[in-house]
mmCIF file of C-alpha atoms in Angstrom:
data_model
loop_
_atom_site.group_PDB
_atom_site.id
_atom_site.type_symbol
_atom_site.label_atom_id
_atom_site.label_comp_id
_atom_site.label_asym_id
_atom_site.label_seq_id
_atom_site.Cartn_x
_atom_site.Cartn_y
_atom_site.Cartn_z
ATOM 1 C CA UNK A 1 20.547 1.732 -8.603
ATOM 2 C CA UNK A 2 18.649 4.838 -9.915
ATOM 3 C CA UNK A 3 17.878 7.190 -6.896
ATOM 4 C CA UNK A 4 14.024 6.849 -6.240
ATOM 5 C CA UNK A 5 12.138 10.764 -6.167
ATOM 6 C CA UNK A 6 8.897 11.730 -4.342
ATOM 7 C CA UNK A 7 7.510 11.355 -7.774
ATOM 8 C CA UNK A 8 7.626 8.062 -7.700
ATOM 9 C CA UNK A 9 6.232 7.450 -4.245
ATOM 10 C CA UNK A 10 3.179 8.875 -6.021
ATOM 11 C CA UNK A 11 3.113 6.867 -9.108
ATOM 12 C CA UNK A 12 3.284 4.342 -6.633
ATOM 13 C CA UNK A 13 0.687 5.608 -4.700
ATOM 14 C CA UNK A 14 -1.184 6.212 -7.878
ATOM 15 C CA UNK A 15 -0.810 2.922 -9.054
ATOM 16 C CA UNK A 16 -2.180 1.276 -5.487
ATOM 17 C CA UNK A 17 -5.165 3.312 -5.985
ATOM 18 C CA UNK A 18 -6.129 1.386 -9.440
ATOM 19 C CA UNK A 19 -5.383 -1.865 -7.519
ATOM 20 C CA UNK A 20 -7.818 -1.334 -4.829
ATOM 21 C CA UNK A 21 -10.041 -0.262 -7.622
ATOM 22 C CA UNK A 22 -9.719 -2.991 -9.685
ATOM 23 C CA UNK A 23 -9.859 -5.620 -7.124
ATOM 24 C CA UNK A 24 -12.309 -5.065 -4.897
ATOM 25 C CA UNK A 25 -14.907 -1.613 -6.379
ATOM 26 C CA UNK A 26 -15.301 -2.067 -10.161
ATOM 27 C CA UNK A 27 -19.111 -1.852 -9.263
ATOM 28 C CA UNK A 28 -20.298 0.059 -6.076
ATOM 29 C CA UNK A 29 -22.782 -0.185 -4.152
ATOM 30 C CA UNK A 30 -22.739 2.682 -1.335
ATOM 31 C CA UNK A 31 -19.925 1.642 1.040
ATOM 32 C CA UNK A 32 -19.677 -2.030 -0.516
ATOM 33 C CA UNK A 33 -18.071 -3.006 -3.620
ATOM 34 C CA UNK A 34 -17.198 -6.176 -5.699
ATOM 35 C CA UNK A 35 -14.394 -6.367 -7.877
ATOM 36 C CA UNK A 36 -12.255 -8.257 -10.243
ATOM 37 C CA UNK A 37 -11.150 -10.525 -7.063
ATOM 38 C CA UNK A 38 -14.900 -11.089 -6.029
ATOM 39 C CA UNK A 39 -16.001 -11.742 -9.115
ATOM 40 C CA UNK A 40 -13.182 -14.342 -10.705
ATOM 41 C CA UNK A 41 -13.364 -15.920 -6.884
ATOM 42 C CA UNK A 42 -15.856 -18.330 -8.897
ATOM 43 C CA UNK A 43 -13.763 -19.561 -11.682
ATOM 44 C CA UNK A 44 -12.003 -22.512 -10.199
ATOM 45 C CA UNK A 45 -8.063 -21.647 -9.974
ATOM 46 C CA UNK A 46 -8.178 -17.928 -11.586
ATOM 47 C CA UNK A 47 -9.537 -16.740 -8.350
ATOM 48 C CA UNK A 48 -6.652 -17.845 -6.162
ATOM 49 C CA UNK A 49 -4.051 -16.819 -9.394
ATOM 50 C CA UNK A 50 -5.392 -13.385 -8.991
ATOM 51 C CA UNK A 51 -6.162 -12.788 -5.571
ATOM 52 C CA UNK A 52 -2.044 -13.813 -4.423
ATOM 53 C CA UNK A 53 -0.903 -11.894 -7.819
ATOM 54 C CA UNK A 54 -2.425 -9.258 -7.158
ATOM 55 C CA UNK A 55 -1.901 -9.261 -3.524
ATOM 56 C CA UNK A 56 1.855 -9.758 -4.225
ATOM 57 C CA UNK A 57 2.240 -6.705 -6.577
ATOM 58 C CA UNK A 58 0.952 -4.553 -3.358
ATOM 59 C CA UNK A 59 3.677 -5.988 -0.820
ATOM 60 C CA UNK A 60 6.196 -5.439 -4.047
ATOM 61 C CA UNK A 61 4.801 -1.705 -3.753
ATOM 62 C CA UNK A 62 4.575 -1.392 -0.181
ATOM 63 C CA UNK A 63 8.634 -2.487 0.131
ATOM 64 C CA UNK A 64 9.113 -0.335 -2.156
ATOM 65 C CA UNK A 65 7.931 2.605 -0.884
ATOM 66 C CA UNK A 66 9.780 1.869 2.348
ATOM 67 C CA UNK A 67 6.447 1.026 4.845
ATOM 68 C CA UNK A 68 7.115 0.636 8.221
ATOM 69 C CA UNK A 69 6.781 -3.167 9.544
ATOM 70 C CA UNK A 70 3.576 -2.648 11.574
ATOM 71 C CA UNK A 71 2.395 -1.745 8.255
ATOM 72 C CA UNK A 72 3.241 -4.465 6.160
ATOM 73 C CA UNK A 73 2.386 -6.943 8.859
ATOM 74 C CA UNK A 74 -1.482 -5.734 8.601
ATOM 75 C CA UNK A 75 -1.086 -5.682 4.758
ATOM 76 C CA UNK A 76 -0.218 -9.580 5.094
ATOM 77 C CA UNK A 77 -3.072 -10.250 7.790
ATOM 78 C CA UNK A 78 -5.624 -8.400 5.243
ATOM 79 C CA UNK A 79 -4.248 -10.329 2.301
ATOM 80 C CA UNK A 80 -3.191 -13.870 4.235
ATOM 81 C CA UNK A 81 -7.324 -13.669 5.287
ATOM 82 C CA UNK A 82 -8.316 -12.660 1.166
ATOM 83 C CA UNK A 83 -6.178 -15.604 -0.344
ATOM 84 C CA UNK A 84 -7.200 -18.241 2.856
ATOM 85 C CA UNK A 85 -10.843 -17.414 1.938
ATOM 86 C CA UNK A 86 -10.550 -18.883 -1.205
ATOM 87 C CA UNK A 87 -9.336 -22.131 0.004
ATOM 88 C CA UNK A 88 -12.360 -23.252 1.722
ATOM 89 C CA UNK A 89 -15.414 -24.711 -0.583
ATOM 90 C CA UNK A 90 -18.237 -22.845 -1.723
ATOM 91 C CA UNK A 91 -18.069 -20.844 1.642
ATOM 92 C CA UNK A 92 -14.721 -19.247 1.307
ATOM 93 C CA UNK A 93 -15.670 -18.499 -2.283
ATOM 94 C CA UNK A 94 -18.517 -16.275 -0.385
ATOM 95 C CA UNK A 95 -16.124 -14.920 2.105
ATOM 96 C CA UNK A 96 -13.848 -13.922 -0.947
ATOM 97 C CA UNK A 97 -16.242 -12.383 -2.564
ATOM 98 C CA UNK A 98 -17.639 -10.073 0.108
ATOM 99 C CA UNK A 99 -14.616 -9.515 1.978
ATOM 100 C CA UNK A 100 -12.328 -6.493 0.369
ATOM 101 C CA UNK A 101 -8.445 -7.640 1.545
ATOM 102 C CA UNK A 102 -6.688 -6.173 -1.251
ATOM 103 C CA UNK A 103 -8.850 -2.919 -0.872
ATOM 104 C CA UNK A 104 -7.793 -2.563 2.883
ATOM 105 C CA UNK A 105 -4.307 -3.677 2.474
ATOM 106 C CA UNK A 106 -3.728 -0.733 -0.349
ATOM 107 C CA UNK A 107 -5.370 1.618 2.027
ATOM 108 C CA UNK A 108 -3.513 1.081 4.653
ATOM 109 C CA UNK A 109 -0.223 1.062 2.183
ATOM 110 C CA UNK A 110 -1.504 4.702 0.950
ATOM 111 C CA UNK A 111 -2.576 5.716 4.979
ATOM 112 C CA UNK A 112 1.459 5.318 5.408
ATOM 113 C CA UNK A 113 2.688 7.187 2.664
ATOM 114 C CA UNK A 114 0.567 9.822 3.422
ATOM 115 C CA UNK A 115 2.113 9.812 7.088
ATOM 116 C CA UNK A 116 5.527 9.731 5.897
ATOM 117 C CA UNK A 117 7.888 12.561 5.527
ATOM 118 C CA UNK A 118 9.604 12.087 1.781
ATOM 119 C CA UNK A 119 13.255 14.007 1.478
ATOM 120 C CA UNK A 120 14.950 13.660 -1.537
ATOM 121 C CA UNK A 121 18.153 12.862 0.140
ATOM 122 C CA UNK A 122 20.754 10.247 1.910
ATOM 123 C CA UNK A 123 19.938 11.151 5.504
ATOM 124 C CA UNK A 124 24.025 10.436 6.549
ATOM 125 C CA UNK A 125 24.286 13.279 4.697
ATOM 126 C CA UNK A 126 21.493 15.386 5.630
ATOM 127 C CA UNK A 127 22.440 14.511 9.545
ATOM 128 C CA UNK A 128 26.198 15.768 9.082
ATOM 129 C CA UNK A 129 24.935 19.412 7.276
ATOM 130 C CA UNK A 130 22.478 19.671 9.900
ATOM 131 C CA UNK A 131 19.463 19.512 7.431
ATOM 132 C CA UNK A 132 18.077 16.544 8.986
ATOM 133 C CA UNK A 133 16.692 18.611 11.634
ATOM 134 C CA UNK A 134 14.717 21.211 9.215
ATOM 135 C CA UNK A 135 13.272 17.719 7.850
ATOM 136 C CA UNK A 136 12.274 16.914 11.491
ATOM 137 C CA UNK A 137 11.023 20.376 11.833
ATOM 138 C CA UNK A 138 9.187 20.240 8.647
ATOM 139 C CA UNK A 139 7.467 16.805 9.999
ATOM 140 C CA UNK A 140 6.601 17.999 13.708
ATOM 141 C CA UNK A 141 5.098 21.110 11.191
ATOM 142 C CA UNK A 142 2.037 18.454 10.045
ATOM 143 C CA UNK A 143 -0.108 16.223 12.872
ATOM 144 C CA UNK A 144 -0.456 13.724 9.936
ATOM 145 C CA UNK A 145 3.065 12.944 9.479
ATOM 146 C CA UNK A 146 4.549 10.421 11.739
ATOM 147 C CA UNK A 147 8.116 9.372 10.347
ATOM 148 C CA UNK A 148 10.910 10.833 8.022
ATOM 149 C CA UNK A 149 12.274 8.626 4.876
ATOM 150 C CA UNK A 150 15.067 9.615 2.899
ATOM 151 C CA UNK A 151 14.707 7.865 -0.841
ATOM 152 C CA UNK A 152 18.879 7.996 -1.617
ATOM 153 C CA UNK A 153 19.487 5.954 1.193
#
């Protein structure tokens, strides 16, 4: 297995940004958006082919990039709601359209890389030459960062 770098946390990062785009602000209005999900929502059976593709590429992501549980748990609420919606007749097709899941679950997948210390290490390692406590250091260093990951682990 090829040892994963900080740069790709941000390609992944990157990447989760064009989702969120795509799905759910491809025209804005102010602080609302529709997107590819809203608008597709309408065309029996792409809507719901979309919507849990598209919501399924973000949890690949999100285990990717090592998110804590709490995380992925709201990411599955936002998108469990999104793919529901569509389920329901006429109404649901409404509540898809206005309601932005895969936008909120990639922010909250990007809120928790940005909170995460990224070492490009194998923390066994960095705890037996006593580096792992410069990388706590480093952490306690920035209010935003709540938690240390180690990509060769």
């Amino acid at each position: 297995m090829a040892r994963r770098s900080v740069a790709d946390i941000e390609k992944i990062w990157s990447n989760v940004e064009g989702v969120k785009k795509l799905s759910d602000r491809v025209i804005g209005i102010g602080p609302f958006g529709v997107g590819l999900d809203g608008l597709v929502t309408w065309i029996p059976g792409l809507g719901i082919i979309y919507s849990v593709g598209a919501g399924a590429w973000l949890l690949f992501q999100a285990a990717r990039a090592k998110v804590m549980p709490g995380t992925l748990l709201r990411m599955v609420g936002y998108l469990g709601v999104d793919a529901a919606a569509s389920e329901v007749p006429l109404a649901g097709d409404v509540v898809d359209f206005l309601f932005p899941g895969h936008l909120m679950a990639a922010k909250a997948l990007q809120k928790d890389i940005e909170s995460t210390h990224w070492v490009e290490a194998n923390g066994r390692e960095a705890r037996a030459s006593g580096a792992h406590e410069s990388h706590v250091a480093d952490m306690r260093r920035n209010p935003k960062l709540r938690r240390i990951v180690y990509l060769h682990d």
